[in-house]
Amino acid sequence: MHLLNRVDDVEPGPVDRTGLLGLYRWPEPSGRAVVRSNFIATLDGSIQGLDGRSGSINTPSDHEIYALHRALADVILVGAGTVRAEGYRAVDLQPWQREIRAAEGLAPYPLLAVVTRSLHLDPAIADPLVEHGPVIIMTTQQHDEGDVRPLLAAGIEVRSHGRAAVDLAELTGDLAERGQSRILCEGGPRLHRDLLAAGLLDELSLTLSPSAVGGGGVRSTVGDPLPARVDFDLRFLLLAEDQTVFASYRRSTSPG
Ligand SMILES: NC(=O)c1ccc[n+]([C@@H]2O[C@H](COP(=O)([O-])OP(=O)(O)OC[C@H]3O[C@@H](n4cnc5c(N)ncnc54)[C@H](OP(=O)(O)O)[C@@H]3O)[C@@H](O)[C@H]2O)c1
């Protein structure tokens, strides 16, 4: 992996895993949630491959960076559409990721937090036969108790924030109060758009896959336009041996 720009006192050049850790480590927790999104897109702007999923536009280096993001987060926040499309399960980690978490003083596994209005989720998301992190489902106060029962029976915590939609400010505040302030949003586009609209997205990691797919694949946001344009400052750019580009941005604090 090659760092293409100067970041603080780090000069451009080759970066090993320790260097990557330094680049991707979250800021020190301050009691407030810090939300980072991580998406992969093709050169023609699709976040979906020919099969409608993201797995088919991944590259080997993206697998590594994706896993590194997960190793450093307290929470993996994801929309129910992505959970259903990608067959998400509670977070499982490889030994190297667990070593990083132990060295960084993090819980052994990140929490998987799923945002849903419908509660149409397979309770097997928290498979009791596999060692993994906890799962929490974040829904609205208008939910049907009958839909919650199978999830509770599977040992999944269900919490309600907001009425018509999940109130994401309340949700991230709730997580931060529980000491889980490093929140990694892995999608999908509806949740990503809502986080941006609510002014809650602090950092954006975009992976550029050296491929094109055509078709009608969606972008990393879907839904209504944002109330106002959101600007970001580039933090760093990485180029991998397999030609994948990793761009990391922080929400701009200067007036647009
Ligand atoms: N390339 C990438 O990096 C990447 C990353 C993630 C996803 N994807 C792709 O994106 C596609 C999935 O897209 P999607 O449109 O289904 O996105 P999504 O944002 O994952 O899911 C939308 C669903 O999440 C729930 N939701 C989101 N925001 C909510 C809110 N504020 N309040 C209540 N519920 C909320 C709702 O669930 P209910 O319907 O249950 O109410 C909504 O229907 C898949 O093809 C996946 O492969 C790609």
GROMACS .gro file of C-alpha atoms and ligand atoms in nm:
model
  304
    1MET     CA    1   0.000   0.000   0.000
    2HIS     CA    2   0.128   0.350  -0.088
    3LEU     CA    3   0.032   0.673   0.083
    4LEU     CA    4  -0.002   0.938  -0.188
    5ASN     CA    5  -0.012   1.257   0.021
    6ARG     CA    6   0.144   1.394   0.340
    7VAL     CA    7  -0.074   1.341   0.649
    8ASP     CA    8   0.030   1.543   0.956
    9ASP     CA    9   0.391   1.427   1.005
   10VAL     CA   10   0.361   1.114   0.786
   11GLU     CA   11   0.537   1.149   0.451
   12PRO     CA   12   0.404   0.990   0.128
   13GLY     CA   13   0.546   0.644   0.057
   14PRO     CA   14   0.494   0.276   0.139
   15VAL     CA   15   0.272   0.200   0.441
   16ASP     CA   16   0.264  -0.123   0.642
   17ARG     CA   17  -0.016  -0.237   0.873
   18THR     CA   18   0.114  -0.026   1.164
   19GLY     CA   19   0.106   0.278   0.936
   20LEU     CA   20  -0.246   0.191   0.824
   21LEU     CA   21  -0.352   0.161   1.188
   22GLY     CA   22  -0.224   0.512   1.251
   23LEU     CA   23  -0.420   0.645   0.952
   24TYR     CA   24  -0.748   0.469   1.029
   25ARG     CA   25  -0.749   0.493   1.411
   26TRP     CA   26  -1.051   0.692   1.536
   27PRO     CA   27  -0.994   1.018   1.725
   28GLU     CA   28  -0.978   0.972   2.106
   29PRO     CA   29  -1.337   0.933   2.238
   30SER     CA   30  -1.476   1.257   2.380
   31GLY     CA   31  -1.816   1.124   2.491
   32ARG     CA   32  -1.971   1.219   2.156
   33ALA     CA   33  -2.030   0.971   1.874
   34VAL     CA   34  -1.800   0.988   1.572
   35VAL     CA   35  -1.960   0.834   1.263
   36ARG     CA   36  -1.754   0.710   0.970
   37SER     CA   37  -1.897   0.550   0.656
   38ASN     CA   38  -1.714   0.303   0.436
   39PHE     CA   39  -1.826   0.230   0.079
   40ILE     CA   40  -1.678   0.077  -0.231
   41ALA     CA   41  -1.778   0.211  -0.575
   42THR     CA   42  -1.683   0.127  -0.932
   43LEU     CA   43  -1.524   0.374  -1.172
   44ASP     CA   44  -1.871   0.432  -1.322
   45GLY     CA   45  -2.015   0.516  -0.980
   46SER     CA   46  -2.204   0.202  -0.884
   47ILE     CA   47  -2.192   0.058  -0.532
   48GLN     CA   48  -2.345  -0.265  -0.664
   49GLY     CA   49  -2.185  -0.527  -0.885
   50LEU     CA   50  -2.356  -0.718  -1.165
   51ASP     CA   51  -2.526  -0.940  -0.903
   52GLY     CA   52  -2.668  -0.639  -0.714
   53ARG     CA   53  -2.425  -0.682  -0.424
   54SER     CA   54  -2.102  -0.516  -0.321
   55GLY     CA   55  -1.906  -0.842  -0.284
   56SER     CA   56  -1.860  -0.867  -0.661
   57ILE     CA   57  -1.685  -0.527  -0.692
   58ASN     CA   58  -1.444  -0.588  -0.400
   59THR     CA   59  -1.072  -0.631  -0.449
   60PRO     CA   60  -0.817  -0.810  -0.226
   61SER     CA   61  -0.689  -0.482  -0.079
   62ASP     CA   62  -1.045  -0.368  -0.006
   63HIS     CA   63  -1.099  -0.686   0.197
   64GLU     CA   64  -0.800  -0.587   0.411
   65ILE     CA   65  -0.903  -0.223   0.463
   66TYR     CA   66  -1.266  -0.324   0.528
   67ALA     CA   67  -1.143  -0.564   0.797
   68LEU     CA   68  -0.915  -0.298   0.945
   69HIS     CA   69  -1.206  -0.053   0.975
   70ARG     CA   70  -1.400  -0.324   1.158
   71ALA     CA   71  -1.106  -0.400   1.388
   72LEU     CA   72  -1.105  -0.038   1.508
   73ALA     CA   73  -1.480   0.028   1.552
   74ASP     CA   74  -1.706  -0.004   1.857
   75VAL     CA   75  -2.017  -0.039   1.640
   76ILE     CA   76  -2.094  -0.154   1.286
   77LEU     CA   77  -2.408   0.038   1.191
   78VAL     CA   78  -2.600  -0.093   0.894
   79GLY     CA   79  -2.939  -0.051   0.725
   80ALA     CA   80  -3.175  -0.347   0.712
   81GLY     CA   81  -3.173  -0.344   0.329
   82THR     CA   82  -2.800  -0.416   0.328
   83VAL     CA   83  -2.842  -0.682   0.596
   84ARG     CA   84  -3.099  -0.858   0.376
   85ALA     CA   85  -2.909  -0.811   0.047
   86GLU     CA   86  -2.568  -0.911   0.178
   87GLY     CA   87  -2.677  -1.176   0.432
   88TYR     CA   88  -2.522  -0.994   0.729
   89ARG     CA   89  -2.455  -1.182   1.050
   90ALA     CA   90  -2.318  -1.074   1.390
   91VAL     CA   91  -1.955  -0.966   1.356
   92ASP     CA   92  -1.696  -1.241   1.345
   93LEU     CA   93  -1.326  -1.148   1.345
   94GLN     CA   94  -0.996  -1.303   1.244
   95PRO     CA   95  -0.718  -1.344   1.503
   96TRP     CA   96  -0.521  -1.041   1.368
   97GLN     CA   97  -0.827  -0.819   1.409
   98ARG     CA   98  -0.878  -0.942   1.767
   99GLU     CA   99  -0.511  -0.874   1.845
  100ILE     CA  100  -0.553  -0.517   1.725
  101ARG     CA  101  -0.863  -0.472   1.941
  102ALA     CA  102  -0.686  -0.606   2.248
  103ALA     CA  103  -0.387  -0.375   2.190
  104GLU     CA  104  -0.618  -0.075   2.133
  105GLY     CA  105  -0.818  -0.149   2.452
  106LEU     CA  106  -1.141  -0.220   2.260
  107ALA     CA  107  -1.409  -0.480   2.340
  108PRO     CA  108  -1.332  -0.820   2.181
  109TYR     CA  109  -1.597  -0.767   1.910
  110PRO     CA  110  -1.782  -0.466   1.772
  111LEU     CA  111  -2.157  -0.445   1.819
  112LEU     CA  112  -2.367  -0.494   1.505
  113ALA     CA  113  -2.645  -0.230   1.512
  114VAL     CA  114  -2.917  -0.273   1.247
  115VAL     CA  115  -3.153   0.012   1.161
  116THR     CA  116  -3.503  -0.096   1.053
  117ARG     CA  117  -3.858   0.029   1.048
  118SER     CA  118  -4.017  -0.297   0.932
  119LEU     CA  119  -3.829  -0.537   1.165
  120HIS     CA  120  -3.819  -0.781   0.872
  121LEU     CA  121  -3.497  -0.946   0.982
  122ASP     CA  122  -3.394  -1.307   1.023
  123PRO     CA  123  -3.331  -1.380   1.395
  124ALA     CA  124  -3.047  -1.610   1.280
  125ILE     CA  125  -2.848  -1.286   1.237
  126ALA     CA  126  -2.722  -1.362   1.592
  127ASP     CA  127  -2.632  -1.728   1.544
  128PRO     CA  128  -2.576  -1.872   1.894
  129LEU     CA  129  -2.350  -2.148   1.757
  130VAL     CA  130  -2.077  -1.914   1.640
  131GLU     CA  131  -1.857  -1.693   1.857
  132HIS     CA  132  -1.928  -1.335   1.755
  133GLY     CA  133  -2.014  -0.988   1.873
  134PRO     CA  134  -2.352  -0.876   2.008
  135VAL     CA  135  -2.639  -0.760   1.784
  136ILE     CA  136  -2.879  -0.475   1.855
  137ILE     CA  137  -3.177  -0.374   1.645
  138MET     CA  138  -3.272  -0.008   1.632
  139THR     CA  139  -3.632   0.052   1.528
  140THR     CA  140  -3.912   0.306   1.576
  141GLN     CA  141  -4.157   0.341   1.866
  142GLN     CA  142  -4.440   0.248   1.624
  143HIS     CA  143  -4.327  -0.114   1.589
  144ASP     CA  144  -4.551  -0.417   1.632
  145GLU     CA  145  -4.465  -0.617   1.948
  146GLY     CA  146  -4.535  -0.940   1.753
  147ASP     CA  147  -4.247  -0.860   1.518
  148VAL     CA  148  -4.010  -0.805   1.810
  149ARG     CA  149  -4.076  -1.134   1.991
  150PRO     CA  150  -3.873  -1.369   1.763
  151LEU     CA  151  -3.579  -1.129   1.778
  152LEU     CA  152  -3.587  -1.107   2.158
  153ALA     CA  153  -3.617  -1.487   2.173
  154ALA     CA  154  -3.291  -1.507   1.974
  155GLY     CA  155  -3.121  -1.295   2.243
  156ILE     CA  156  -3.118  -0.978   2.031
  157GLU     CA  157  -3.167  -0.644   2.206
  158VAL     CA  158  -3.427  -0.419   2.040
  159ARG     CA  159  -3.436  -0.045   2.107
  160SER     CA  160  -3.669   0.228   1.978
  161HIS     CA  161  -3.574   0.578   1.873
  162GLY     CA  162  -3.816   0.808   1.689
  163ARG     CA  163  -4.163   0.748   1.547
  164ALA     CA  164  -4.195   0.757   1.163
  165ALA     CA  165  -3.826   0.678   1.110
  166VAL     CA  166  -3.541   0.585   1.343
  167ASP     CA  167  -3.408   0.907   1.495
  168LEU     CA  168  -3.040   0.873   1.409
  169ALA     CA  169  -2.924   1.154   1.641
  170GLU     CA  170  -3.091   0.978   1.932
  171LEU     CA  171  -2.948   0.645   1.818
  172THR     CA  172  -2.587   0.766   1.795
  173GLY     CA  173  -2.627   0.953   2.125
  174ASP     CA  174  -2.757   0.635   2.288
  175LEU     CA  175  -2.456   0.437   2.161
  176ALA     CA  176  -2.209   0.704   2.275
  177GLU     CA  177  -2.369   0.706   2.623
  178ARG     CA  178  -2.301   0.332   2.640
  179GLY     CA  179  -1.934   0.404   2.566
  180GLN     CA  180  -1.965   0.296   2.201
  181SER     CA  181  -1.873   0.614   2.021
  182ARG     CA  182  -1.668   0.483   1.727
  183ILE     CA  183  -1.947   0.409   1.482
  184LEU     CA  184  -1.867   0.258   1.142
  185CYS     CA  185  -2.157   0.279   0.895
  186GLU     CA  186  -2.118   0.009   0.629
  187GLY     CA  187  -2.427   0.126   0.439
  188GLY     CA  188  -2.647   0.109   0.277
  189PRO     CA  189  -2.737   0.410   0.068
  190ARG     CA  190  -3.064   0.499   0.245
  191LEU     CA  191  -2.907   0.498   0.588
  192HIS     CA  192  -2.604   0.686   0.452
  193ARG     CA  193  -2.827   0.956   0.305
  194ASP     CA  194  -3.020   0.990   0.633
  195LEU     CA  195  -2.696   1.024   0.834
  196LEU     CA  196  -2.575   1.296   0.595
  197ALA     CA  197  -2.913   1.474   0.606
  198ALA     CA  198  -2.906   1.473   0.987
  199GLY     CA  199  -2.552   1.621   0.992
  200LEU     CA  200  -2.423   1.310   1.170
  201LEU     CA  201  -2.159   1.184   0.926
  202ASP     CA  202  -1.810   1.290   1.040
  203GLU     CA  203  -1.585   1.085   0.814
  204LEU     CA  204  -1.628   0.917   0.477
  205SER     CA  205  -1.406   0.640   0.341
  206LEU     CA  206  -1.449   0.573  -0.027
  207THR     CA  207  -1.285   0.282  -0.206
  208LEU     CA  208  -1.254   0.308  -0.583
  209SER     CA  209  -1.265  -0.034  -0.746
  210PRO     CA  210  -1.080  -0.038  -1.081
  211SER     CA  211  -1.383  -0.172  -1.267
  212ALA     CA  212  -1.706  -0.065  -1.440
  213VAL     CA  213  -2.043  -0.241  -1.446
  214GLY     CA  214  -2.295  -0.023  -1.634
  215GLY     CA  215  -2.660  -0.087  -1.552
  216GLY     CA  216  -2.863   0.098  -1.290
  217GLY     CA  217  -2.654   0.031  -0.979
  218VAL     CA  218  -2.716   0.285  -0.704
  219ARG     CA  219  -2.476   0.541  -0.558
  220SER     CA  220  -2.374   0.554  -0.192
  221THR     CA  221  -2.680   0.769  -0.120
  222VAL     CA  222  -3.040   0.706  -0.223
  223GLY     CA  223  -3.353   0.909  -0.145
  224ASP     CA  224  -3.443   1.277  -0.125
  225PRO     CA  225  -3.180   1.543  -0.189
  226LEU     CA  226  -2.996   1.660   0.123
  227PRO     CA  227  -3.127   1.982   0.278
  228ALA     CA  228  -2.790   2.142   0.191
  229ARG     CA  229  -2.467   2.035   0.021
  230VAL     CA  230  -2.222   1.866   0.258
  231ASP     CA  231  -1.851   1.930   0.196
  232PHE     CA  232  -1.554   1.720   0.302
  233ASP     CA  233  -1.180   1.772   0.335
  234LEU     CA  234  -0.948   1.505   0.199
  235ARG     CA  235  -0.740   1.344   0.477
  236PHE     CA  236  -0.545   1.088   0.277
  237LEU     CA  237  -0.525   0.883  -0.040
  238LEU     CA  238  -0.384   0.531  -0.059
  239LEU     CA  239  -0.301   0.330  -0.369
  240ALA     CA  240  -0.288  -0.048  -0.336
  241GLU     CA  241  -0.079  -0.293  -0.541
  242ASP     CA  242  -0.404  -0.419  -0.703
  243GLN     CA  243  -0.475  -0.059  -0.824
  244THR     CA  244  -0.759   0.002  -0.578
  245VAL     CA  245  -0.767   0.362  -0.446
  246PHE     CA  246  -0.872   0.444  -0.089
  247ALA     CA  247  -0.982   0.801  -0.020
  248SER     CA  248  -1.049   0.917   0.333
  249TYR     CA  249  -1.242   1.237   0.402
  250ARG     CA  250  -1.347   1.433   0.710
  251ARG     CA  251  -1.655   1.660   0.708
  252SER     CA  252  -1.543   2.012   0.640
  253THR     CA  253  -1.581   2.260   0.922
  254SER     CA  254  -1.504   2.561   0.701
  255PRO     CA  255  -1.799   2.746   0.543
  256GLY     CA  256  -1.883   2.612   0.193
  257LIG     N1  257  -2.066  -0.096  -0.218
  257LIG     C1  258  -2.086  -0.079  -0.089
  257LIG     O1  259  -1.992  -0.041  -0.016
  257LIG     C2  260  -2.220  -0.108  -0.028
  257LIG     C3  261  -2.238  -0.089   0.110
  257LIG     C4  262  -2.365  -0.116   0.164
  257LIG     C5  263  -2.470  -0.157   0.082
  257LIG     N2  264  -2.448  -0.173  -0.051
  257LIG     C6  265  -2.558  -0.216  -0.137
  257LIG     O2  266  -2.672  -0.135  -0.115
  257LIG     C7  267  -2.790  -0.213  -0.141
  257LIG     C8  268  -2.889  -0.199  -0.026
  257LIG     O3  269  -2.946  -0.072  -0.035
  257LIG     P1  270  -3.073  -0.021   0.049
  257LIG     O4  271  -3.134   0.089  -0.027
  257LIG     O5  272  -3.159  -0.136   0.089
  257LIG     O6  273  -3.002   0.044   0.173
  257LIG     P2  274  -3.000   0.036   0.333
  257LIG     O7  275  -2.981   0.176   0.379
  257LIG     O8  276  -2.904  -0.066   0.379
  257LIG     O9  277  -3.141  -0.018   0.377
  257LIG     C9  278  -3.259   0.056   0.373
  257LIG    C10  279  -3.346   0.005   0.485
  257LIG    O10  280  -3.280   0.032   0.610
  257LIG    C11  281  -3.375   0.078   0.705
  257LIG     N3  282  -3.350   0.220   0.731
  257LIG    C12  283  -3.250   0.299   0.679
  257LIG     N4  284  -3.255   0.420   0.735
  257LIG    C13  285  -3.357   0.417   0.823
  257LIG    C14  286  -3.411   0.511   0.914
  257LIG     N5  287  -3.359   0.636   0.929
  257LIG     N6  288  -3.518   0.474   0.991
  257LIG    C15  289  -3.570   0.349   0.980
  257LIG     N7  290  -3.522   0.255   0.898
  257LIG    C16  291  -3.417   0.291   0.820
  257LIG    C17  292  -3.512   0.051   0.642
  257LIG    O11  293  -3.536  -0.086   0.673
  257LIG     P3  294  -3.677  -0.162   0.672
  257LIG    O12  295  -3.710  -0.179   0.525
  257LIG    O13  296  -3.649  -0.292   0.740
  257LIG    O14  297  -3.773  -0.075   0.745
  257LIG    C18  298  -3.482   0.074   0.493
  257LIG    O15  299  -3.575   0.014   0.407
  257LIG    C19  300  -2.746  -0.356  -0.163
  257LIG    O16  301  -2.742  -0.382  -0.299
  257LIG    C20  302  -2.603  -0.358  -0.105
  257LIG    O17  303  -2.525  -0.453  -0.170
  257LIG    C21  304  -2.325  -0.150  -0.108
   0.00000   0.00000   0.00000
